Short mmCIF file of C-alpha atoms and ligand atoms in Angstrom, two decimals:
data_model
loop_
_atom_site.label_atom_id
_atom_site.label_comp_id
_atom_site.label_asym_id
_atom_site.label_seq_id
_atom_site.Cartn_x
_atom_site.Cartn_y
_atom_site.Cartn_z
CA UNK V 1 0.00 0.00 0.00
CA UNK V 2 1.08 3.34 -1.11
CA UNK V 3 0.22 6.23 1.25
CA UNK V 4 0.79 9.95 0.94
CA UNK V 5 2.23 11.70 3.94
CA UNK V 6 2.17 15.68 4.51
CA UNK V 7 4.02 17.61 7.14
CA UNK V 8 3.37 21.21 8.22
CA UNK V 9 3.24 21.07 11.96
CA UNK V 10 5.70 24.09 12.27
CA UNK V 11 8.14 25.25 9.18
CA UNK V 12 8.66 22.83 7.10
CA UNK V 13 6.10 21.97 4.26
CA UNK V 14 6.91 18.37 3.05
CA UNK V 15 4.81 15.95 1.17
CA UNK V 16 6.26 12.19 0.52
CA UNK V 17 4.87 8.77 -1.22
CA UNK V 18 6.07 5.92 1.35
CA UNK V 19 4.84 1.90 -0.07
CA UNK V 20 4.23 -0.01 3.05
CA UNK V 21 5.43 2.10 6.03
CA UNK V 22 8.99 1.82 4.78
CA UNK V 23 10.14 2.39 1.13
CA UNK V 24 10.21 5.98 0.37
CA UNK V 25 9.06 6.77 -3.51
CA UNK V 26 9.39 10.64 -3.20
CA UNK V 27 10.14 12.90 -0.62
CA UNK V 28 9.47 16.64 -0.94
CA UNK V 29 10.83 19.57 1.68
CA UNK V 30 10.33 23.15 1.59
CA UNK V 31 11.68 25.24 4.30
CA UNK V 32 11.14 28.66 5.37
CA UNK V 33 14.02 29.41 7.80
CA UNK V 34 14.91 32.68 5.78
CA UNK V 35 11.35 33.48 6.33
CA UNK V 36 11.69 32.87 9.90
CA UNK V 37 15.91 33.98 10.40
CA UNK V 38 15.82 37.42 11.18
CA UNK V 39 13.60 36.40 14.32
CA UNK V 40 15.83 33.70 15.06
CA UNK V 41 12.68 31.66 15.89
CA UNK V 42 9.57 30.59 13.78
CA UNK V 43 6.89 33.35 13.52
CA UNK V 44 3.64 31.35 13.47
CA UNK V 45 1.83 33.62 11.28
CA UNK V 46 4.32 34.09 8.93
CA UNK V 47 4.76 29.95 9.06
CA UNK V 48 0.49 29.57 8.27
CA UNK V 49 1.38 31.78 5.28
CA UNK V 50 4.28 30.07 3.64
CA UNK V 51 2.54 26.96 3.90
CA UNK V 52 -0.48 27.89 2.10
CA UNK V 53 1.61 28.98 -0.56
CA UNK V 54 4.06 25.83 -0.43
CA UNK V 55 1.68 23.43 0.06
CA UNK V 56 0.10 22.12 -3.74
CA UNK V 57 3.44 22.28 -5.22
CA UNK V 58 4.99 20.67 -2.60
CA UNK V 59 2.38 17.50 -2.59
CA UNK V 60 2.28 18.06 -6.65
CA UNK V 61 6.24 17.12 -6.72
CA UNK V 62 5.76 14.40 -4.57
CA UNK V 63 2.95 12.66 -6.18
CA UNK V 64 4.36 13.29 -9.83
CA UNK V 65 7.96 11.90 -8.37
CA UNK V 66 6.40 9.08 -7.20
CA UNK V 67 4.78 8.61 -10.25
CA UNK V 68 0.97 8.77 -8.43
CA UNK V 69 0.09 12.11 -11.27
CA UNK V 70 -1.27 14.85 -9.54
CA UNK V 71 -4.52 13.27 -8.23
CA UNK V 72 -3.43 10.77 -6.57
CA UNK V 73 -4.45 8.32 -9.48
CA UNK V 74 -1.60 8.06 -12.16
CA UNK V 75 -0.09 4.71 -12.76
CA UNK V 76 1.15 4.22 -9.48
CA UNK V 77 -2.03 5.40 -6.79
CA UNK V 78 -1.94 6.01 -3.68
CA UNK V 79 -4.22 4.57 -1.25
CA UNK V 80 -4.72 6.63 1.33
CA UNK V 81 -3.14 10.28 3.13
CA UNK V 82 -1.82 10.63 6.08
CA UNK V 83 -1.12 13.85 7.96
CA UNK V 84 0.53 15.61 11.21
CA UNK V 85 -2.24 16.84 13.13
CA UNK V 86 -1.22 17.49 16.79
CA UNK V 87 1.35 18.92 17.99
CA UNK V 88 2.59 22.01 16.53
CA UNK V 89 1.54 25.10 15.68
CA UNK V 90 -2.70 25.68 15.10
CA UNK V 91 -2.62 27.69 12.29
CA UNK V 92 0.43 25.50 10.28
CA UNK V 93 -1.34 22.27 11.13
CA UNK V 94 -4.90 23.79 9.92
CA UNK V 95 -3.17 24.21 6.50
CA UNK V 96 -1.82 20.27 5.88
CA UNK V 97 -5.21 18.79 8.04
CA UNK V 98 -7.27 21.09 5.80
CA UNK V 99 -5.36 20.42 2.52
CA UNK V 100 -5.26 16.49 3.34
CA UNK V 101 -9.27 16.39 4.29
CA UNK V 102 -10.41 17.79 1.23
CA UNK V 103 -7.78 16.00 -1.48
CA UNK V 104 -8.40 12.61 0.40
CA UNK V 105 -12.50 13.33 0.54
CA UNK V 106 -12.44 14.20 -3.39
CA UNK V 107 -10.41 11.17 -4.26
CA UNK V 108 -12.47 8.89 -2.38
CA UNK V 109 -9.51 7.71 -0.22
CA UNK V 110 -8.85 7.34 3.70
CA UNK V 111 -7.41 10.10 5.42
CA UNK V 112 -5.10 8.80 8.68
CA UNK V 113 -4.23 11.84 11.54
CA UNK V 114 -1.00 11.44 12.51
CA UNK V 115 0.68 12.42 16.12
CA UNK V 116 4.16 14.39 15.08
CA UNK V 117 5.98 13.23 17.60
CA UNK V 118 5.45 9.72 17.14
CA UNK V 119 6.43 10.22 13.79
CA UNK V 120 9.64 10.71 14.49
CA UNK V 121 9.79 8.07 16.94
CA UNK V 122 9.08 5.76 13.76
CA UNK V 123 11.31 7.38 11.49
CA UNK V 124 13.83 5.18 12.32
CA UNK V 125 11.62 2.18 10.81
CA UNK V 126 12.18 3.76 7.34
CA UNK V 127 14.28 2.29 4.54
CA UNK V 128 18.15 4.21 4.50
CA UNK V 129 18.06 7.31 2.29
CA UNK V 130 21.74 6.39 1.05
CA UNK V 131 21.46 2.98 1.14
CA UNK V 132 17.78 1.99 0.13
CA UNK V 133 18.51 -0.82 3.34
CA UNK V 134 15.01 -1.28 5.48
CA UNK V 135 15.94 -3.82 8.27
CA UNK V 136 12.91 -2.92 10.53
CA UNK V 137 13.95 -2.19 14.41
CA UNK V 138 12.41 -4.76 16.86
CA UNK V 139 10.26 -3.31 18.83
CA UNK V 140 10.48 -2.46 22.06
CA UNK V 141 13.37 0.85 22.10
CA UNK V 142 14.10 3.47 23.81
CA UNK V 143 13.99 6.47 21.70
CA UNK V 144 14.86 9.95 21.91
CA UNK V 145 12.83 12.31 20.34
CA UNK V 146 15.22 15.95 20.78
CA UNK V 147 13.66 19.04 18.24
CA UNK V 148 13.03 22.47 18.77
CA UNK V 149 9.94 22.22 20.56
CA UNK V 150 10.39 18.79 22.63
CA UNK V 151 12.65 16.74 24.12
CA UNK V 152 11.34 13.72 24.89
CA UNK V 153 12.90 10.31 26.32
CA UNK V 154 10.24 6.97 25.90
CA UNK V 155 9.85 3.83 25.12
CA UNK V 156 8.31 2.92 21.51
CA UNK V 157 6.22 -0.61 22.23
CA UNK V 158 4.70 -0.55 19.14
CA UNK V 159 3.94 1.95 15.95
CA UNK V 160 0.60 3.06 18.17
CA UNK V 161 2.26 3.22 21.46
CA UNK V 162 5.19 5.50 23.02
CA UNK V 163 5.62 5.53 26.76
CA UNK V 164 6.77 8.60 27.88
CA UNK V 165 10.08 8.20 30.42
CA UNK V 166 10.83 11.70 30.79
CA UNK V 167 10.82 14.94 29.12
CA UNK V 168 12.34 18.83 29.71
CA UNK V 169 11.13 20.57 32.96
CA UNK V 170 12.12 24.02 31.13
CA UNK V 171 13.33 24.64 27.32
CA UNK V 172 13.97 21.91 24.67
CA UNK V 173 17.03 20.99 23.28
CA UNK V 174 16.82 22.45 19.99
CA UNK V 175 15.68 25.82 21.40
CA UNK V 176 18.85 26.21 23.32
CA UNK V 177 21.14 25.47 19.95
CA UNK V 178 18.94 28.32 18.15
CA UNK V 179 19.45 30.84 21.24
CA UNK V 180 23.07 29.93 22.06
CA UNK V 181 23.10 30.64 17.74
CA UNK V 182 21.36 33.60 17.97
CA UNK V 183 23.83 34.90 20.87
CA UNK V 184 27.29 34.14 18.53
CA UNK V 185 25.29 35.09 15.71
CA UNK V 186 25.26 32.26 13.32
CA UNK V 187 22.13 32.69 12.30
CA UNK V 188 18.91 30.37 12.43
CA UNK V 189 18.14 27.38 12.61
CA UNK V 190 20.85 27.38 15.01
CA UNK V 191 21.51 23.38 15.57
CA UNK V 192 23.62 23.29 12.11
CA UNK V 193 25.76 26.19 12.51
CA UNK V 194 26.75 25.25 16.34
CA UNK V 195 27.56 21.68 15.10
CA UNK V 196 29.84 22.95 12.45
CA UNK V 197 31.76 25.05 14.75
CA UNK V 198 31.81 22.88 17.19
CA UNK V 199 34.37 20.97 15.57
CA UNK V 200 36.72 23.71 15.06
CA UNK V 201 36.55 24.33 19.09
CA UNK V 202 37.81 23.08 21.97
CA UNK V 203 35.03 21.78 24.35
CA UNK V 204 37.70 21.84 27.55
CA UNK V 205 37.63 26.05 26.95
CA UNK V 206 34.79 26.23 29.44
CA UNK V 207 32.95 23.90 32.25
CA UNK V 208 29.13 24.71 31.70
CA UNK V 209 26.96 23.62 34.31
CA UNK V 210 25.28 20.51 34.47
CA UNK V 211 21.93 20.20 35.34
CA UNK V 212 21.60 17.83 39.01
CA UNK V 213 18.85 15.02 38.04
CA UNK V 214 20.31 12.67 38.69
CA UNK V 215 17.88 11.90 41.94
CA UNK V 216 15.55 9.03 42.01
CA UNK V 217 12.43 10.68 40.66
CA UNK V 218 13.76 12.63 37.55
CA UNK V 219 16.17 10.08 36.29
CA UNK V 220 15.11 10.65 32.72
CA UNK V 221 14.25 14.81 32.27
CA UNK V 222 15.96 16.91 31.36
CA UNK V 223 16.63 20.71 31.59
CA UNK V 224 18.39 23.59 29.27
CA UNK V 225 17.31 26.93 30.81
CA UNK V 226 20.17 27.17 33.29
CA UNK V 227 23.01 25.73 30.55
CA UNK V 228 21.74 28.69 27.84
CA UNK V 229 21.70 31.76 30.67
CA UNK V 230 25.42 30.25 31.65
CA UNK V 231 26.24 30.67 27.88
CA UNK V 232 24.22 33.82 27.47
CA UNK V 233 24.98 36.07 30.81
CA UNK V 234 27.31 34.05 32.64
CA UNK V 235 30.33 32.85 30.66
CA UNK V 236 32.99 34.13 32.35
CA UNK V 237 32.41 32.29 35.32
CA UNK V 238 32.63 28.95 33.75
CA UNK V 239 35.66 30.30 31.22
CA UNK V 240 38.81 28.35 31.85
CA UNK V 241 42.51 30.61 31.99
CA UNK V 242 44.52 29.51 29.19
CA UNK V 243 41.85 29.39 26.74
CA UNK V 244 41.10 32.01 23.37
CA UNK V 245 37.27 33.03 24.12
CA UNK V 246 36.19 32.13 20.23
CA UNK V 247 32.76 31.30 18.90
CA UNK V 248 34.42 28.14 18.07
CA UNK V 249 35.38 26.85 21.63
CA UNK V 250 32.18 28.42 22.76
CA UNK V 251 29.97 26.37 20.35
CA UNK V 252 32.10 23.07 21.73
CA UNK V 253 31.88 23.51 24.94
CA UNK V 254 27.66 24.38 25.26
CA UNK V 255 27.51 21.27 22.68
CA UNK V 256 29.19 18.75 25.07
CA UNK V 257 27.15 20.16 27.56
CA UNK V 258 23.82 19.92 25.55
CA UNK V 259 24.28 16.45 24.14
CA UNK V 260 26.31 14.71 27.45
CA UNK V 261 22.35 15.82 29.28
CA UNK V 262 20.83 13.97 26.20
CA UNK V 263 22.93 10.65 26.15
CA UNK V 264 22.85 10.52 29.98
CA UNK V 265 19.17 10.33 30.36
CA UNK V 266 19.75 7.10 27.49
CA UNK V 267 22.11 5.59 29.95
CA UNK V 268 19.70 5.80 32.73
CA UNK V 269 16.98 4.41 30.25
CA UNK V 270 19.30 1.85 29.30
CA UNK V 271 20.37 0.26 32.59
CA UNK V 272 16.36 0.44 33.58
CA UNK V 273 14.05 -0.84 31.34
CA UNK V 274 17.30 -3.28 30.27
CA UNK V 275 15.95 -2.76 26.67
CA UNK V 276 19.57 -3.13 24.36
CA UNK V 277 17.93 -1.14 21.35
CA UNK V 278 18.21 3.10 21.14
CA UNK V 279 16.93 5.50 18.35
CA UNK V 280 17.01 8.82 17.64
CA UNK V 281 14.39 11.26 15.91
CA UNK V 282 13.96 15.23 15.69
CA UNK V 283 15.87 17.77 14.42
CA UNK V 284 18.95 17.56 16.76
CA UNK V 285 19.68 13.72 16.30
CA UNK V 286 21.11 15.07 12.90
CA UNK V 287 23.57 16.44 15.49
CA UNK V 288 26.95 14.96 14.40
CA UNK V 289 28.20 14.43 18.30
CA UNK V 290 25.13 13.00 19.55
CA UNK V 291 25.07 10.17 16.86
CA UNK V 292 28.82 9.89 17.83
CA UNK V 293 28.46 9.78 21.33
CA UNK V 294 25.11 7.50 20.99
CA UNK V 295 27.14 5.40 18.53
CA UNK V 296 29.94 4.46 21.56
CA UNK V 297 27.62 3.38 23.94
CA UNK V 298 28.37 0.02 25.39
CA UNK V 299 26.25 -3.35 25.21
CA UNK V 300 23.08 -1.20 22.85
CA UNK V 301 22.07 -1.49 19.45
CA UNK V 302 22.09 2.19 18.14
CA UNK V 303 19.58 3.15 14.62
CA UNK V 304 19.88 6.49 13.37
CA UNK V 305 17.37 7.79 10.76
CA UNK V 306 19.06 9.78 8.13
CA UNK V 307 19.69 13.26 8.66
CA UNK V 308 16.90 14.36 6.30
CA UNK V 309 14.56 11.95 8.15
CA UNK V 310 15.76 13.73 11.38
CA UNK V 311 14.47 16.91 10.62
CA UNK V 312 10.57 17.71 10.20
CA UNK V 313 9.34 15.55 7.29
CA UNK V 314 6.40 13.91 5.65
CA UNK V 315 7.86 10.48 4.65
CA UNK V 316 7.56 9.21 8.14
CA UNK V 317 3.88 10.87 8.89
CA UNK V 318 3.61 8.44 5.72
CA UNK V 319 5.23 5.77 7.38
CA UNK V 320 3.30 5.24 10.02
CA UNK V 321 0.33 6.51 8.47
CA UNK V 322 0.65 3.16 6.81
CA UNK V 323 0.12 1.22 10.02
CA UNK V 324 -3.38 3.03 11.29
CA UNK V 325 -4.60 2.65 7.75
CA UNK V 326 -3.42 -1.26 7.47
CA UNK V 327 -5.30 -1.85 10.96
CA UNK V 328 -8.56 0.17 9.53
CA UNK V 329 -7.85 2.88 11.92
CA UNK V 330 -8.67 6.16 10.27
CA UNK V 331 -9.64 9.78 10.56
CA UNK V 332 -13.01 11.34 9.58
CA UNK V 333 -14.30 15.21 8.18
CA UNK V 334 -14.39 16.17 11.94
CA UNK V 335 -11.16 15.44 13.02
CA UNK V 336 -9.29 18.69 14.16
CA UNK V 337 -5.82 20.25 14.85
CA UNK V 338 -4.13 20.27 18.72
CA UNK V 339 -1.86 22.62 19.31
CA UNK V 340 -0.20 20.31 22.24
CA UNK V 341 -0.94 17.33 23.88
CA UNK V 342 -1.78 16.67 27.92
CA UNK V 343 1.61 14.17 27.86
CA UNK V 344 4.24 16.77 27.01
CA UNK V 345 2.87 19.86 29.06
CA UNK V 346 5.08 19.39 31.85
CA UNK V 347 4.24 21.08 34.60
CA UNK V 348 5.08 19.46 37.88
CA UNK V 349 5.53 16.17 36.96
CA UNK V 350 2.41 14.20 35.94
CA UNK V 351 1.20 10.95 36.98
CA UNK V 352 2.24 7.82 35.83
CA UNK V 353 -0.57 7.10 34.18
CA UNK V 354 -0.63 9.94 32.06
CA UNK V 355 2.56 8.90 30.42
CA UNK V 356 1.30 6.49 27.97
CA UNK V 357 0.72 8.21 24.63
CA UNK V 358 -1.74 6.36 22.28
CA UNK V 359 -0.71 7.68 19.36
CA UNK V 360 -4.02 6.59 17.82
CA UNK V 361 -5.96 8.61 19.90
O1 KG4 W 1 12.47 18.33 14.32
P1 KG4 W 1 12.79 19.69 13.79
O2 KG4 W 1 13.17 19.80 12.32
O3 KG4 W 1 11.60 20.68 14.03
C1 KG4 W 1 10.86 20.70 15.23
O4 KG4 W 1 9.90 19.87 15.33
O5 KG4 W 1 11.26 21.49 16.11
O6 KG4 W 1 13.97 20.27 14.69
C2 KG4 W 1 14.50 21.57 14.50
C3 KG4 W 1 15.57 21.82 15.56
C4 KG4 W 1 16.10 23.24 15.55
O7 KG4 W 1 16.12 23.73 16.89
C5 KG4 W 1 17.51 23.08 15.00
O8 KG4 W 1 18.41 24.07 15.49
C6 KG4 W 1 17.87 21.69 15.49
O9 KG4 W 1 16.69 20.94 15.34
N1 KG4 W 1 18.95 21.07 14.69
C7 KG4 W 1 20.14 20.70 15.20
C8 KG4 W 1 20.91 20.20 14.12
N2 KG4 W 1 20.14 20.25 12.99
C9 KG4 W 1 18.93 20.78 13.37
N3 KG4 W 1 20.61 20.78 16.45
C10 KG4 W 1 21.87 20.35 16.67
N4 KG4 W 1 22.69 19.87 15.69
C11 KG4 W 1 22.24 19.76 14.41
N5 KG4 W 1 23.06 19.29 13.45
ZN1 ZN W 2 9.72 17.82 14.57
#
């Protein structure tokens, strides 16, 4: 089976034809970061608007690439559409739900709401963009889902179920790369810029502050607001004699600091639950020292989605898409947009119970 996946949960339009929740036919991105740079943030409104106007070319490319002509009914159809619709922003989701609704509806085909962030838990399911290669990962693994609006640590049981070990008690990973990038001025998205300076730098040039989680209860959160002030107001405490204060060794050291929070919360996960499989998904796991550092961890099976499946994208909305549509499980005319979703509001810490996202729900 042949879905269509679309993406436009925050600023990224994308549009991709995935065959049975793996092999991608066509995969479509636009972007709108120089839209969004001179904020060094996304701008929702502007975000709605550049996805209005990205949106039928976008799924047009993808469908014609894929060879599924631009109704969805060329020689190779597709049999159903699946789209992000919770979480992200209301106005950016309204455009793909909307867009997806009506093009599914006058085709005659099923239309499957997708959760975003258990799309990228799944991304890692998808066949290599290098390679073509599609070994599937056994579930259950512990997966860590680190973008610019989450930062999540779970436990994927199945394609419909992620149970949610711990997430950020302040500001998400990927937020701190694009204000640490605003503050040395490289520009935004911040994440790609840090990690290319980072390797020019020396992360010994300053000792950042470590967030202390390490007690019983919080063993998997995690927390950025105090590392970004450190690097924004407070550097010269942490500054170590002997070392030049460049962007470079500045962008190392907040890195180490960023990703050591990251792959220590997958240790603790690790040693746990006992489970011997990790994945990555979100914008930073593109990040060239977390796959490095996730890469060296003892006695785990690491699986890394390809940078491009990292970042925001449609092929694995498609991709699992796939499996709600394969077990009947689909959306109807009434189904909405949710801006965010009871699991990942974290304030105070919730109950147990409350951890458990159904993704189908
Ligand atoms: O998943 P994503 O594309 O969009 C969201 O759902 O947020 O993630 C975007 C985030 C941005 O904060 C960006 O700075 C960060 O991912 N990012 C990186 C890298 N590439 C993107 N962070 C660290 N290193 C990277 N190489
Ligand atoms: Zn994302």
């Amino acid at each position: 089976m042949r879905v269509l996946g679309i993406e436009s949960s925050c600023d990224e339009t994308s549009a991709s034809v995935v065959e049975d929740g793996r092999i991608i036919h066509s995969l479509v991105i636009a972007g709108q970061s120089e839209v969004h740079a001179r904020y060094h943030g996304v701008v929702p409104e502007a975000a709605s608007r550049a996805h209005v106007e990205q949106i039928f070319p976008v799924v047009r490319q993808a469908l014609e690439e894929a060879g599924a002509g631009p109704g969805g009914h060329g020689a190779s159809p597709v049999d159903g559409v699946a789209v992000t619709n919770r979480p992200g922003l209301s106005g950016s989701l309204a455009v793909g739900l909307t867009f997806a609704k009506s093009w599914a509806w006058a085709g005659g085909l099923p239309f499957i709401p997708v959760d975003h962030m258990a799309a990228h838990a799944y991304a890692v399911q998808l066949a290599d963009t290098d390679t073509g290669a599609a070994p599937p990962v056994q579930y259950p693994y512990i997966v860590v889902l680190v973008s610019g609006g989450h930062t999540i640590i779970a436990v994927s049981r199945s394609f419909r179920t992620l149970e949610v070990l711990g997430t950020t008690i302040d500001d998400a990973c990927g937020e701190a790369y694009d204000k640490v990038s605003a503050f040395l001025g490289t520009g935004y998205p911040g994440g790609p810029a840090i990690d290319r300076l980072a390797r020019h730098g020396d992360p010994r040039a300053c000792t950042f502050p470590r967030p202390r989680l390490n007690r019983n209860d919080n063993r998997y959160d995690f927390s950025y607001s105090g590392l970004k002030t450190a690097v924004v107001h407070q550097m010269d405490r942490f500054w170590n004699e002997g070392y030049p204060r460049t962007r470079e060794n500045i962008a190392a050291a907040f890195q180490k600091a960023a990703i050591d929070i990251v792959v220590d919360r997958v240790r603790n996960a690790v040693a746990d639950t006992g489970i011997p499989r990790v994945a990555a998904g979100g914008g930073v796991a593109a990040n060239s020292y977390l796959r490095e550092s996730l890469a060296s961890l003892p006695g785990v099976t690491v699986h890394l989605p390809s940078p491009v499946l990292c970042m925001d994208n449609a092929a694995m909305v498609a991709g699992l898409g796939y499996h709600f549509l394969a077990a009947g499980e689909t959306g109807d005319l009434e189904t909405g947009v949710t801006a965010r979703i009871e699991t990942f509001r974290r304030r105070g810490r919730p109950h147990p119970e409350n951890r458990r996202l159904q993704s189908g729900e």
